[in-house]
Structures are given as C-alpha cells and as structure tokens.
Coordinates of C-alpha atoms in Angstrom, one line a residue:
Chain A
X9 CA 34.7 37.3 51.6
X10 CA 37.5 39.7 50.4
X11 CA 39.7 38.2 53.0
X12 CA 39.1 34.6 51.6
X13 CA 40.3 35.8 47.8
X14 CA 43.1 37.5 49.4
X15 CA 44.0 34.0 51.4
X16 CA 44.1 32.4 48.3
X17 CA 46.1 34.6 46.9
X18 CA 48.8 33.9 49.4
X19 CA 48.0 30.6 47.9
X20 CA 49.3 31.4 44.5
X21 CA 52.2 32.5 46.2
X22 CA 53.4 29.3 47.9
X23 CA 53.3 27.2 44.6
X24 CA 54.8 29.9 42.2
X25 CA 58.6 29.2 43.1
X26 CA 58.0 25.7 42.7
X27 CA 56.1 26.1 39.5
X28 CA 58.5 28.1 37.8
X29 CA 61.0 25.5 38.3
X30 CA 58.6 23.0 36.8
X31 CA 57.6 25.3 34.0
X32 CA 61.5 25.8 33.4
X33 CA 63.0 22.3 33.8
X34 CA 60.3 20.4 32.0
X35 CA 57.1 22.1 30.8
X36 CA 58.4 24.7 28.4
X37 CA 60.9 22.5 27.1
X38 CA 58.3 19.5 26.8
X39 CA 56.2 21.7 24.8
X40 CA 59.6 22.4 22.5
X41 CA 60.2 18.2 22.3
X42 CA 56.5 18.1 20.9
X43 CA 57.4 20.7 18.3
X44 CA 60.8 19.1 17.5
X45 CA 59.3 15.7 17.2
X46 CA 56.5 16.9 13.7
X47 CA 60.5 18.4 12.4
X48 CA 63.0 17.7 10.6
X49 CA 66.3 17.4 12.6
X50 CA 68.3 19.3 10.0
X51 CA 67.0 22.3 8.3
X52 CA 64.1 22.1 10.7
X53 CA 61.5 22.3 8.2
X54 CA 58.0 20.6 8.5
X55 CA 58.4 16.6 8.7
X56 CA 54.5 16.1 9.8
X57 CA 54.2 12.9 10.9
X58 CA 57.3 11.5 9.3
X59 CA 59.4 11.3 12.9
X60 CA 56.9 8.8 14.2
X61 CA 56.8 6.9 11.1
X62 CA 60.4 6.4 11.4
X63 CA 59.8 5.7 15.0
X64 CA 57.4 2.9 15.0
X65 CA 59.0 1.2 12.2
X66 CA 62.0 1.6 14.1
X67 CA 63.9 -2.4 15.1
X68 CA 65.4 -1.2 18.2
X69 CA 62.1 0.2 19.3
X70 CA 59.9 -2.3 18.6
X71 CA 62.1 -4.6 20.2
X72 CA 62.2 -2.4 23.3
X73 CA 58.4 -2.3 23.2
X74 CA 57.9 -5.6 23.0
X75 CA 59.8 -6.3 25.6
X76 CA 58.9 -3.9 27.9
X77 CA 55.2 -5.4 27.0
X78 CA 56.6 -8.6 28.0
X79 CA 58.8 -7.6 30.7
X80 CA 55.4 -5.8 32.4
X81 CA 52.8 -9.0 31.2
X82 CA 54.6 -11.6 33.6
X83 CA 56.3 -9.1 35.8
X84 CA 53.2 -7.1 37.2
X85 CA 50.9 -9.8 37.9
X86 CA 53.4 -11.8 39.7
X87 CA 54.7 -8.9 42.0
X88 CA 51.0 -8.3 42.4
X89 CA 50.0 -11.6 43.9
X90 CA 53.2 -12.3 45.5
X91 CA 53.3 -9.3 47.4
X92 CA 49.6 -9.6 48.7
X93 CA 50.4 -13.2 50.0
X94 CA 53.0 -11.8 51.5
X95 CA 50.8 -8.7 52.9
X96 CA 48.1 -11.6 53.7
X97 CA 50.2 -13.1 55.9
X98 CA 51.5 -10.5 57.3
X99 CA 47.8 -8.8 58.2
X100 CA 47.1 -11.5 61.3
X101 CA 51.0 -11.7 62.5
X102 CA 50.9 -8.9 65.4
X103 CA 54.4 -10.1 66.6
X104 CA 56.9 -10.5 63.4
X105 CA 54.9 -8.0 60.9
X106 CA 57.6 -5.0 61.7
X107 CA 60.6 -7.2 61.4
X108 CA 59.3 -9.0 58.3
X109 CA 58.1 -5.6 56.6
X110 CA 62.0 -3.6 57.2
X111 CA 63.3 -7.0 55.7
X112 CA 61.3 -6.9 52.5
X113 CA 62.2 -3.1 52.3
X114 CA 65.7 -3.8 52.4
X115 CA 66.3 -3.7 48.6
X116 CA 64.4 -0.9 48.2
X117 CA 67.1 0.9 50.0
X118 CA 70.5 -0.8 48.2
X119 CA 71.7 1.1 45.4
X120 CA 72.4 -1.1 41.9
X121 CA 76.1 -0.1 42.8
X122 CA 76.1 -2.5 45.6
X123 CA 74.5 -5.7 43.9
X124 CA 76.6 -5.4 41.0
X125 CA 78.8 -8.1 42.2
X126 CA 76.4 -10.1 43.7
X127 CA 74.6 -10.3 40.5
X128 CA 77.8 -11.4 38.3
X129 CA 78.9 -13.9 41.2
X130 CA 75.0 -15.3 41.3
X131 CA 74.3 -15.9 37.9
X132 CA 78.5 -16.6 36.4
X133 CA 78.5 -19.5 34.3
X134 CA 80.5 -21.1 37.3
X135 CA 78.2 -18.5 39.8
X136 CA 76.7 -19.7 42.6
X137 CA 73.3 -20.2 41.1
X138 CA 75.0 -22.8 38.8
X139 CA 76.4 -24.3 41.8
X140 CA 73.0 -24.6 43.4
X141 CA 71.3 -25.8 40.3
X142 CA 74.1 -28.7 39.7
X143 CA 73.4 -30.2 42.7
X144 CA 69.6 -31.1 41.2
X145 CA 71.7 -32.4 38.2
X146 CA 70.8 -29.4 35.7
X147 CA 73.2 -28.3 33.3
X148 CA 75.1 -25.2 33.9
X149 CA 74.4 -22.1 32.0
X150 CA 75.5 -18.4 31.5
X151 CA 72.4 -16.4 32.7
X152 CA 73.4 -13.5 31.8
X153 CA 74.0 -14.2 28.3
X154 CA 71.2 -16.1 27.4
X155 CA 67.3 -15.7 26.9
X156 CA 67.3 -16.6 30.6
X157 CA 68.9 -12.8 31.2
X158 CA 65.5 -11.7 30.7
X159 CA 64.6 -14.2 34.2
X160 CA 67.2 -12.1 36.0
X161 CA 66.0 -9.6 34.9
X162 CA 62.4 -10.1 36.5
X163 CA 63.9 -11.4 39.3
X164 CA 65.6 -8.1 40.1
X165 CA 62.3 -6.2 39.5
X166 CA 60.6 -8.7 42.1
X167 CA 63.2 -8.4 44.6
X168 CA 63.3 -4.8 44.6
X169 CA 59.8 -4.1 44.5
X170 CA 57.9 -6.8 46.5
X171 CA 58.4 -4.7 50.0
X172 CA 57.2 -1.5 48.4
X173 CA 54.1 -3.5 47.2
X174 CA 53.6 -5.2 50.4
X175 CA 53.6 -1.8 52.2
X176 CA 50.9 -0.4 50.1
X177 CA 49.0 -4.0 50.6
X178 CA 49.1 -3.9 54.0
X179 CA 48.1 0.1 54.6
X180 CA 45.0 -1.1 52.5
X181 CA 44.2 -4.5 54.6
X182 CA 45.1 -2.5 57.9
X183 CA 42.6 -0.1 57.3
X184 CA 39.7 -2.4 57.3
X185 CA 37.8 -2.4 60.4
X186 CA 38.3 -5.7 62.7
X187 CA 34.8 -6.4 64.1
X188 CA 33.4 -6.7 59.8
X189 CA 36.6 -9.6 60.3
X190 CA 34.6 -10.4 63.4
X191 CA 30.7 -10.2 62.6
X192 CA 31.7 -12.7 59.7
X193 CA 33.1 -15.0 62.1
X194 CA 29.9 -14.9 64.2
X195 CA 27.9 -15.5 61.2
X196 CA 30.0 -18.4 60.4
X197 CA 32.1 -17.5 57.9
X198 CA 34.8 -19.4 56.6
X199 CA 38.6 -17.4 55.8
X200 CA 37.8 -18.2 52.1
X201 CA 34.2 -16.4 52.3
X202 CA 35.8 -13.9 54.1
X203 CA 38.8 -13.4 51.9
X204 CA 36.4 -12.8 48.8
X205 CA 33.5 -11.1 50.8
X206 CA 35.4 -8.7 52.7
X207 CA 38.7 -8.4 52.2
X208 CA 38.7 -8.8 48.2
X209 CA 36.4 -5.6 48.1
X210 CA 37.7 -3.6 51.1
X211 CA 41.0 -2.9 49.0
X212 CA 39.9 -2.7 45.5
X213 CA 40.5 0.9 45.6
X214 CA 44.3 0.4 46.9
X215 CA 44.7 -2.6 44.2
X216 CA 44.3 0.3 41.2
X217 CA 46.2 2.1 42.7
X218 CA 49.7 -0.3 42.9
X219 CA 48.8 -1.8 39.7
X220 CA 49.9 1.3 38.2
X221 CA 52.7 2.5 40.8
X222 CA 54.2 -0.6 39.8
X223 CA 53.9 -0.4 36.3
X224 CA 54.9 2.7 36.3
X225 CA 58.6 1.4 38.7
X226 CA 59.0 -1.1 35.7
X227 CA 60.5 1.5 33.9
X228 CA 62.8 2.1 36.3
X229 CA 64.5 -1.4 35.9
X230 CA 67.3 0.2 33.4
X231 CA 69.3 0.3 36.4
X232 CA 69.7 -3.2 37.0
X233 CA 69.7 -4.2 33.6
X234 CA 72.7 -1.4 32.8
X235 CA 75.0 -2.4 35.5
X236 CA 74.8 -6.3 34.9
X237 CA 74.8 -6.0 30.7
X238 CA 75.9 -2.6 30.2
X239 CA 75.1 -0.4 27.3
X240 CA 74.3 -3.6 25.1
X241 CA 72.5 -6.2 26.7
X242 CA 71.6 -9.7 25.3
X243 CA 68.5 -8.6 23.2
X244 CA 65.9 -10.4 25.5
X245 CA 66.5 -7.1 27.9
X246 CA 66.9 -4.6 25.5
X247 CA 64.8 -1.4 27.1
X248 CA 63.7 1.7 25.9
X249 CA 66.0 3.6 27.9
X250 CA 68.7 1.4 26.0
X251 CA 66.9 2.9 23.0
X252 CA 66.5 6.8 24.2
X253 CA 70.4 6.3 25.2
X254 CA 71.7 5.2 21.8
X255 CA 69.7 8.0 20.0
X256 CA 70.8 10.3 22.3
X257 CA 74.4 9.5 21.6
X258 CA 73.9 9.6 17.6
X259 CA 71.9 12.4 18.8
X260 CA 69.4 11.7 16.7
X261 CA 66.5 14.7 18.6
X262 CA 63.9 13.6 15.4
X263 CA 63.5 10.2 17.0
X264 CA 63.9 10.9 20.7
X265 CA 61.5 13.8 20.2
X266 CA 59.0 11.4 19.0
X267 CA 59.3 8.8 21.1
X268 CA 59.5 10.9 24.1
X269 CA 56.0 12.2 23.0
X270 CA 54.4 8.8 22.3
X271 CA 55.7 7.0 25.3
X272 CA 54.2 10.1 27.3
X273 CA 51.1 10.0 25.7
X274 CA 50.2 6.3 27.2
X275 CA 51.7 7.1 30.7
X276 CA 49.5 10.4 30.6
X277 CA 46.7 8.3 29.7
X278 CA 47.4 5.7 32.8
X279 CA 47.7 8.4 35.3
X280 CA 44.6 10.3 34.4
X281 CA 42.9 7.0 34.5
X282 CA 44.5 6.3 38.4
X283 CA 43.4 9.8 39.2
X284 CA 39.9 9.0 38.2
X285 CA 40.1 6.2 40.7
X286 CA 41.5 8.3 43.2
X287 CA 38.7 10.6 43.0
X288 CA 35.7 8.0 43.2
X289 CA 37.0 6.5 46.1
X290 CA 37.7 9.6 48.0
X291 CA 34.3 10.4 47.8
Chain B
X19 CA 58.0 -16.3 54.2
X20 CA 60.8 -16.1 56.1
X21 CA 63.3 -17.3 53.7
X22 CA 62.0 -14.9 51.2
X23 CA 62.8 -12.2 53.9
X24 CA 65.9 -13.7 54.0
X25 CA 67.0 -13.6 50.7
X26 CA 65.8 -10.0 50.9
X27 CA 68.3 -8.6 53.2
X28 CA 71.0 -11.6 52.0
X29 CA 73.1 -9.0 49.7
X30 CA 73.6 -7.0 52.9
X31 CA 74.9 -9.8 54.7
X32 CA 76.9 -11.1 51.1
X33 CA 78.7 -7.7 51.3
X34 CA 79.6 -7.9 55.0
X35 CA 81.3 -10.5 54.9
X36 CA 83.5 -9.9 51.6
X37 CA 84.5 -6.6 53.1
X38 CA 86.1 -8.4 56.2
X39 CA 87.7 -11.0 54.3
X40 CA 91.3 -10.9 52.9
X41 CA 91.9 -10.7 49.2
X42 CA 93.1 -14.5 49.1
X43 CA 90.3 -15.8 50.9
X44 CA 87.5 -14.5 48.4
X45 CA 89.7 -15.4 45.5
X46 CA 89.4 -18.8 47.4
X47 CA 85.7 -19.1 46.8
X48 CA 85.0 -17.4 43.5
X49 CA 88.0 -18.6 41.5
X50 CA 86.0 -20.4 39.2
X51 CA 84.1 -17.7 37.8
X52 CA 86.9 -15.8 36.5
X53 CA 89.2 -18.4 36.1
X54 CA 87.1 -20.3 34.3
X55 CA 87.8 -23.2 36.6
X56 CA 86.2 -26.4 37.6
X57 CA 83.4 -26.1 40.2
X58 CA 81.3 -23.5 41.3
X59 CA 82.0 -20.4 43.2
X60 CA 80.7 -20.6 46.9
X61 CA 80.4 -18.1 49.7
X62 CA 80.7 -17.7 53.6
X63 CA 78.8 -16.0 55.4
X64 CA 81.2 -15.5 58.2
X65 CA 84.7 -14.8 56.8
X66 CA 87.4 -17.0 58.4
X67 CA 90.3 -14.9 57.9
X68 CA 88.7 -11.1 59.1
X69 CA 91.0 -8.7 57.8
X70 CA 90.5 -4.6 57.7
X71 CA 92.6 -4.7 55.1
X72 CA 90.7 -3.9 52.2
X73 CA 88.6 -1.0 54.4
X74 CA 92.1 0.5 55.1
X75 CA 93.0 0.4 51.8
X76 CA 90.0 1.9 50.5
X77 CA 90.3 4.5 53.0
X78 CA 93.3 5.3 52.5
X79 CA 94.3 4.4 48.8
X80 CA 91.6 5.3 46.4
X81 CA 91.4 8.6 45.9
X82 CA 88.7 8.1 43.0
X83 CA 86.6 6.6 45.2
X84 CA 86.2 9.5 47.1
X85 CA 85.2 11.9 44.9
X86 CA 82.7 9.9 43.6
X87 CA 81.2 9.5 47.2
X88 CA 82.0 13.5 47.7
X89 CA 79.6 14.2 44.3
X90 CA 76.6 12.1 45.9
X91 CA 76.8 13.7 49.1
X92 CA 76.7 16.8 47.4
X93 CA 74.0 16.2 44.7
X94 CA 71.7 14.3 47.6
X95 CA 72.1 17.8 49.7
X96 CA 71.5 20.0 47.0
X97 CA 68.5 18.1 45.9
X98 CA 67.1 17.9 49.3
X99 CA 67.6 21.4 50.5
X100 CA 66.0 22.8 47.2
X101 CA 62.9 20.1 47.7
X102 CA 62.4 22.0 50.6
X103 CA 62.6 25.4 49.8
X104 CA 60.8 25.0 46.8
X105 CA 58.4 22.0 47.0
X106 CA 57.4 22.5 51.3
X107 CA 55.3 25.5 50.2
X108 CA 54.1 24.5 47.1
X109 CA 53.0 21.6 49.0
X110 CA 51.6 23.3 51.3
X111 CA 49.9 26.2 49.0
X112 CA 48.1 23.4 46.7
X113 CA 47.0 21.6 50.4
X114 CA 45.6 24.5 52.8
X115 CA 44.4 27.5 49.5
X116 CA 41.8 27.1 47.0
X117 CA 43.1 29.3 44.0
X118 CA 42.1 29.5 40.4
X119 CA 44.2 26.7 38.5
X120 CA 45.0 25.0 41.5
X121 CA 42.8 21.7 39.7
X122 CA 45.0 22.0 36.7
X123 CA 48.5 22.7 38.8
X124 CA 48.0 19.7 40.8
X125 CA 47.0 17.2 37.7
X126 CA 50.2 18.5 35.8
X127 CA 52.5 17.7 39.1
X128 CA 50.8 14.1 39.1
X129 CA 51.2 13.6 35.5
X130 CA 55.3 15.2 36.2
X131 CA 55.4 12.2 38.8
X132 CA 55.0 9.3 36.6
X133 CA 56.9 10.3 34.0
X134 CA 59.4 8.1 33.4
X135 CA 62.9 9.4 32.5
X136 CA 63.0 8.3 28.8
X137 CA 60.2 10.7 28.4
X138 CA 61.5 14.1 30.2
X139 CA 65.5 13.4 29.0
X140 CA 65.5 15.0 25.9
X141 CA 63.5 18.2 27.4
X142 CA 65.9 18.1 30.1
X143 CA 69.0 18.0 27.5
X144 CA 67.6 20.7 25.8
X145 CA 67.2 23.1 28.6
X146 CA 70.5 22.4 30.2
X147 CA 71.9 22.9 27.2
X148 CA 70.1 26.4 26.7
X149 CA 71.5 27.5 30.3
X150 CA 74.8 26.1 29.5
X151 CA 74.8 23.1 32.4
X152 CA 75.8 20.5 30.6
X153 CA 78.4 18.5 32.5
X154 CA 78.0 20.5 35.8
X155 CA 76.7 19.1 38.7
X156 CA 74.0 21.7 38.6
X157 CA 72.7 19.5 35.6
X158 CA 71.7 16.8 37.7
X159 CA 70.8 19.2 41.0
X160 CA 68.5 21.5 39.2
X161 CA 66.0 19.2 37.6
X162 CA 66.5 17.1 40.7
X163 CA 65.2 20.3 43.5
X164 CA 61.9 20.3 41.3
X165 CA 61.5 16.8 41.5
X166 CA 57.3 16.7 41.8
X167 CA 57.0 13.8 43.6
X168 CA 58.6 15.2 46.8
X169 CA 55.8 18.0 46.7
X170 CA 53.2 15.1 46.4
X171 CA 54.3 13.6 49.6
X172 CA 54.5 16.3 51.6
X173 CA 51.0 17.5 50.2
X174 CA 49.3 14.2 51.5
X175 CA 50.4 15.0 54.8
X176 CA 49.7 18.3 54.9
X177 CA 46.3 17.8 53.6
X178 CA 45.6 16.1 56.8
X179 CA 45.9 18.8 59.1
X180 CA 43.0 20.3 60.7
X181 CA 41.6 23.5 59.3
X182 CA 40.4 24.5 62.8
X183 CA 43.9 24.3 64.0
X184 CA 44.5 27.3 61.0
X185 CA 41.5 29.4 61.7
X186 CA 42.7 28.9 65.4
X187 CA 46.2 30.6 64.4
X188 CA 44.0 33.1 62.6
X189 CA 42.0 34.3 65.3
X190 CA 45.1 35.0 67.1
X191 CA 46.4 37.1 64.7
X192 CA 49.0 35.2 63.1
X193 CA 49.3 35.8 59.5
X194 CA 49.7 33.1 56.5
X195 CA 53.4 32.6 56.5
X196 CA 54.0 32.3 60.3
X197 CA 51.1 29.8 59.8
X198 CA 53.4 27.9 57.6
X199 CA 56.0 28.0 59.6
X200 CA 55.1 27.9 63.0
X201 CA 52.0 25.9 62.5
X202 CA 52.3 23.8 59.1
X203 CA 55.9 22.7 59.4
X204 CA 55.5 21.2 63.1
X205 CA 52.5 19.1 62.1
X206 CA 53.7 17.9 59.0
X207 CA 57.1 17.4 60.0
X208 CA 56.8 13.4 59.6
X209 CA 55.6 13.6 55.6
X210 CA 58.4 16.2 55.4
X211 CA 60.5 13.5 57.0
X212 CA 59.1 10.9 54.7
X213 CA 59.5 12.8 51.6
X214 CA 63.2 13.4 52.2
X215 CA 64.2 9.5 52.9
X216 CA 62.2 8.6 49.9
X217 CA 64.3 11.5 47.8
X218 CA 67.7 10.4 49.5
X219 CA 67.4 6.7 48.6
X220 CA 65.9 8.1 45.2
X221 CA 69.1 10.4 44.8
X222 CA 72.0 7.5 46.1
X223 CA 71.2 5.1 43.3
X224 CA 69.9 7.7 40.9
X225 CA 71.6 6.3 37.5
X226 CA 70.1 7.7 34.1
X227 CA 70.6 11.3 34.9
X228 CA 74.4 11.4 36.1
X229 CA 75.1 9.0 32.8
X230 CA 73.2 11.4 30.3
X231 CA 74.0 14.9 31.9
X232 CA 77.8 14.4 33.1
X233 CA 80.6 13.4 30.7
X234 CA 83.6 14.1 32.5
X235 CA 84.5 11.3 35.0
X236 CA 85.2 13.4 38.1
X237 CA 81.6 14.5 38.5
X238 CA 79.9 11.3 38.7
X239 CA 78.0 10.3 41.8
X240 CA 79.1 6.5 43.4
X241 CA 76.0 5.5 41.9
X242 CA 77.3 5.2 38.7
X243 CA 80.8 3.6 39.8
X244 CA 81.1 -0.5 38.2
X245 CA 82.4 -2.7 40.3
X246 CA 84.6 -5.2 38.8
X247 CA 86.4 -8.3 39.7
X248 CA 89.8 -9.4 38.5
X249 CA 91.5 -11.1 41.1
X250 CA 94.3 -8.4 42.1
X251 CA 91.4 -6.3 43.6
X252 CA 88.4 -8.6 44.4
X253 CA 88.6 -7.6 48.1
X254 CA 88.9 -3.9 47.1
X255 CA 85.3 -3.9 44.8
X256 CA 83.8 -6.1 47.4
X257 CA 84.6 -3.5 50.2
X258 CA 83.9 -0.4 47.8
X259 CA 80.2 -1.9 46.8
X260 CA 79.6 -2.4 50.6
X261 CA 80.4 1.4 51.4
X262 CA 78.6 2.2 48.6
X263 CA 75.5 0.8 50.7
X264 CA 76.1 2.3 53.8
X265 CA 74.3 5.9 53.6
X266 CA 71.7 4.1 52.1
X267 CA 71.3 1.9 54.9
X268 CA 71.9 4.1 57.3
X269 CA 68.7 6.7 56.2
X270 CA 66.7 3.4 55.6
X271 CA 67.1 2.4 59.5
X272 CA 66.7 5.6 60.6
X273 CA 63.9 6.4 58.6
X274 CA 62.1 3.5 58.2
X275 CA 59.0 4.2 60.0
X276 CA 58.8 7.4 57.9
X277 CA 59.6 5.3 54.7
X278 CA 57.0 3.4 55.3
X279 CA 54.2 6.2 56.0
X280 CA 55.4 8.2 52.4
X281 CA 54.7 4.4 50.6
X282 CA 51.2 4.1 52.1
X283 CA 50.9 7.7 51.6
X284 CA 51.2 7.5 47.9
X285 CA 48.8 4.6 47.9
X286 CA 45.7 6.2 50.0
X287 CA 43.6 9.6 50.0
X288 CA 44.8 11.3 52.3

C-alpha cells in the first residue's frame, strides 16, 4: 500500500513541470484578467460590473457576436452533414478511402500564407469565380467587398475543416462492428433502416463530440478572414478577434479583460458539457 | 466526391504551376484583375513557358524572405522540443498515476484546450509583459511549449498502454522513470508522433500570436508574410506563397497516417 502512495507520488512529479508552465503562462494571469475586468483601467479602483456594461453595449462587439452567431448557425450544420456524406461514402469504399481521406486533409495542412493569392485571384471582381459565373450569364461582382464576403468566408471554414470532420466521422462509423451491418441485411433490412437503426445510433457519441471541436475551430477562422480583408474587413466578417485586436491596440485592458472573461465563461460551459459526454460514453 | 477532393488539393496544384511560370506568362492570365481590364483572369494548370526563374530569384534575391522562414523554423523547434520535455511526462503522469488533484488537473488542461485565443491574449500580454518578452521570439515560444493540447494527445495514447506491461517492468526491478523511458516512450511513440505533426502544422500557420506579441518586422514567422500582386513581382509572390507551403506539406505526407490517428484520437475514449 505504502508503495502505491509513493507511485503516485512520482505521479505528481511528471505533471509539475508542465503545470507550472500552465500555472505561469495562463492560470495566474487569467485569474489577474478576471480581477482587471470588475476595474477600472485607470486609477484601478472598483468599477463592479461597469466593464461588462460597456462591453455588451459595445457596437463592435455586438456586431462580432452576431456574426460569429451567424457565421457558426449556417456554418456548423453544413460542415456537419457534408462531411458525414462525405464519411458515408467513404465507409463502404475499401479501395479509394485513403487517397480520398489525404485529399480532403490537404487544406488542413496549407498555411493562410499560401492561399492568400488564390483567394484574391478566385473572388477579384475580374477573378476567376466571375469568370466561371459569367459564363451562366450572372453579373460580376466584388466578393470580397460585399455581403457575399461573409460566403467566402464560410467557404474557407468548409474547405479547411471538412477532412478533419470526415476523419473523426469515419473513426466513429469504422468502429462499428460489420456483421450488426450484416445481421440487418439477413433480416431484410433496407440501407435507409439501417442508416437510422444502426448507424444513426452507433455514432451519436462521436457526433457530440465534433459538434463542438468544430465549433470550437470556428474561432479559428481569423486567419482567413485577416489575410484576405485585413485589419478591417467589410462588416459582414467582422470577428471578435477583429474586436480583441482593436482594443488591444487602444489598449483598452477594461474591455478585453471583460470580454476575455465572458467569451470564456460560454466555451467553459461547452467543454464541461463535451466532457460530460465523454464520460457517459466511456462507461 | 471526387471533384470535391479535387478542389481540395486544387491550391496545391494552383501554386505549382505559378511558381514554374515566367513573370509575363501569369501577368498573361490575371491581367484583368489588377488592370482592371476586360475579361476574366484564367489559369493553367500546366505552365507553357516553365521557367526557374522566379525560384532562383527567390533563392537568391530576397533576403527578407528568409528570415521570415529562419523565425518559423525556429519557433516550430522550440515549441516542439519544449512539448516534449514538458508535456511527454505530464502526459504520461496524468495517464499511468492516480494522484490527489489529478481529476481537477486534467479538467483545467481540457478547458486550456478549447480556449480560443481572444480569450487567453490579454493574460498572455500581461505575463510577457511582467517577464519582459514582449517582442522576443520567446513571446511566442513560451506560451507555445505549454500548449495543453499536445499533452492531451499524447495522454490518449498513452492511456492505452497495458498496465501489465508496467507491473511487468516492475517486477524486474525497473524503477518509474526508466519505465517512462524505456517502456512508455517506445509504445506511445506514434501519439508522440501524432501530437508533434498536429503542433507543427499548428505552429506554420500560427497567425494571432506572432501579430500580437512581435512588433518589430524581423521576428515575424512566414506565416504572417502577405503576399501581394502588382505585376513587377506576380511570379515572385506566386513562388514565395508556394515555398511557404512546402514544410507544411512535407510533415503532412510524412505524417499523415499519424495525422490522422491524433484527429480520431481527440474524437474517441481512448
């Protein structure tokens, strides 16, 4: 027994280096954001909840909310149902599913450096895109500058994401046993049945899971949106990190402080809830 | 399906083929856009005029260039190497010890994982500030080596190694460390593997942290550098976009198999 307590403390060991990175790099000072954020930013004195006042009635932010809201309400659920198509088809396809899975990784692997180009050649008033849609007789636009930025935009999000999605798809549909696939077929069932019978509740648990991975990689979209539209965007992509990065600059730490805190009180509350998941179906 | 795998990997193939062509010959096909001409630009996918020049000239010519791709060689290494001297044993300490706390450690390393950067920059600011890194490459390493989502990887994989293998090791005599080393690091070399192609790609097109942490222009990773077009150097941003991509690619071919296992590994238990 004594030489189990002494095991773990070896234990401790392992994970205290690490820890007091952690600890130094973001936990302490967190702790100091959250105090900042009820302060005032000169003179330091008591501001209670005046910082998030000024936050939430803030234009900037509530644009960047509500389009981040918007941004993740179409984005999610079509990366979600493309990608399991795409994971669908792949499950049954013995003889192209490598090829086709390193092919949807791809842009998972180019940096926003190397699209950059591509991007302003694609969507250019005289861009290619322009050039494909003119040949269906559509009028020529400038994507970029227009409410239609917010379509690159998802489009971006799409193609860098859909292989990552389709990977975690596919580790979920590859784990389900063949012969339940098989016994179904026996009993006469139909690839509709069996797609809501078996395969529908076979990854429910892996579903959670991406829902909020991805959700959680829409933030992450600054990139794109900051090397095609720079530090001021056409409005319908105007992100929080656009937000954090002009306070930053006015160094306004009242307002960061308190937005840092509120936008990690909702991912905080997502994770704990994927953990829950996590936990029931490891079980 | 296959066209949408297509117009996956079709920037890859765009880049190619603007690195080999001559300057004229891409002014050729994308005059309109910055000419504001008549028509529409167009591409080829197989250049008719292959030239090295531009990849000569970026070699040879662009000293700025080069420092930028210096600074992400050296931020990606730092990173890595401290994600494995830190992060491999706490990994492996939160996997293979139950300790008091260990509940709460591992829930605060999840939490760390998700956070998005808006939410950890000003923290970050502040403590970099504190120890005087501000506009240091160390800005951007530090934070970087601590980086909890490596440790998660690696902690999935080592999770799955068999405790009688361990107890095995013990018999024999063999105390914790060399148990770590000899025995943990062998078996969980491919979510070590995977965790450090996931933190490399992470680390190339890492954009946020460079842009907030480093002012001065000489310190900033390729990541950060803008291609532009005006037609004197069209062949020059084409060529310098598709070197940009080539570590990337490189690691992703490599390490694809490995890429793949850290994804699902983040999406099962265990």
């Amino acid at each position: 027994m004594a030489n189990r307590t002494k095991r773990d403390r070896i234990g401790w060991l392992f994970v205290l280096p690490s820890l007091a990175g952690v600890m130094i790099f973001y936990l302490v000072p967190f702790v100091d954001v959250v105090r900042r954020s009820f302060r005032q930013a000169v003179g330091g004195g008591f501001a209670g909840l005046e910082n998030y006042r000024q936050v939430l009635l803030n234009k900037a932010f509530i644009l960047a909310i509500g389009n981040t809201v918007r941004f993740v309400s179409i984005c999610l659920p079509l990366l979600l149902l493309l990608s399991l198509g795409v994971a669908l088809l792949l499950q049954n396809q013995k003889r192209y599913r490598e090829v086709m899975k390193s092919a949807y990784l791809v842009p998972l692997a180019i940096p926003a450096t190397s699209v950059v180009l591509l991007w302003q050649l694609l969507f250019d008033n005289n861009g290619f895109l322009n050039g494909i849609v003119s040949l269906f007789h559509i009028e020529s636009r400038d994507w970029m500058n227009d409410g239609t930025a917010f379509g690159v935009l998802v489009f971006s999000y799409i193609w860098k994401n859909l292989g990552y999605d389709v990977v975690l798809w596919l580790s979920g549909l590859l784990g389900i046993p063949v012969s339940i696939y098989e016994a179904a077929k026996v009993d006469g069932a139909g690839p509709i049945n069996t797609f809501f019978y078996i395969t529908i509740p076979n990854i429910k648990p892996v579903a959670f899971t991406i829902v909020i991975l991805s959700f959680l990689n829409s933030f992450k979209v600054f990139r794109e949106a900051y090397l095609v539209a720079g530090n001021y965007p056409h409005e319908s992509i105007y992100l929080l990190q656009h937000v954090f990065n002009n306070w930053f600059s006015e160094l306004s730490i009242d307002k960061m402080a308190a937005g840092s805190v509120l936008l990690c009180t909702v991912v905080a509350l997502l994770v704990l809830l994927l953990q829950r998941s996590w936990d029931k179906s490891g079980v | 399906m296959a066209v949408f795998a297509l117009l996956a990997v079709s920037p890859v193939i765009f880049l190619l083929a603007g690195t080999f062509m001559g300057n004229q010959e891409i002014i050729e096909c994308i005059a309109p856009v910055f000419l504001d001409g008549e028509g529409y630009a167009f591409w080829k996918v197989i250049p008719q005029y292959p030239t090295f020049c531009n990849v000569v000239g970026l070699l040879l010519d662009s000293p700025e260039f080069f420092i930028m791709f210096w600074n992400s060689a050296k931020i990606s290494t730092f990173i890595l190497a401290g994600q494995l001297i830190f992060g491999m044993p706490a990994a492996w300490g939160m996997a293979r010890y139950c300790f008091r706390g260990k509940k709460l450690i591992y829930t605060i390393y999840i939490v760390m994982m998700m956070m998005p950067f808006q939410v950890t920059m000003l923290s970050e600011y502040l403590v970099l500030d504190w120890l005087k890194l501000i506009d240091t490459s160390a800005a951007v390493i530090f934070p970087g080596m601590f980086s909890t989502f490596s440790v998660f990887i690696m902690y999935r994989f080592f999770c799955g190694i068999p405790e009688s293998i361990l107890d095995a090791a013990r018999i024999d005599g063999a105390g914790e460390l060399q148990i770590f080393l000899k025995v943990g690091i062998p078996l969980g070399a491919s979510g070590i593997i995977s965790s450090l192609v996931l933190s490399f790609l992470e680390c190339f097109s890492m954009i946020e942290q460079p842009m907030t942490f480093l002012k001065t222009k000489s310190l900033w990773p390729l990541s950060l550098f803008l291609p532009e077009i005006h037609s004197g150097n069209a062949g020059f941003s084409m060529c310098a976009s598709f070197v940009a991509l080539l570590p990337a690619i490189f690691v992703f071919l490599i390490g694809q198999d490995y890429l793949e296992q850290g994804i699902a590994a983040s999406a099962m238990k265990e």
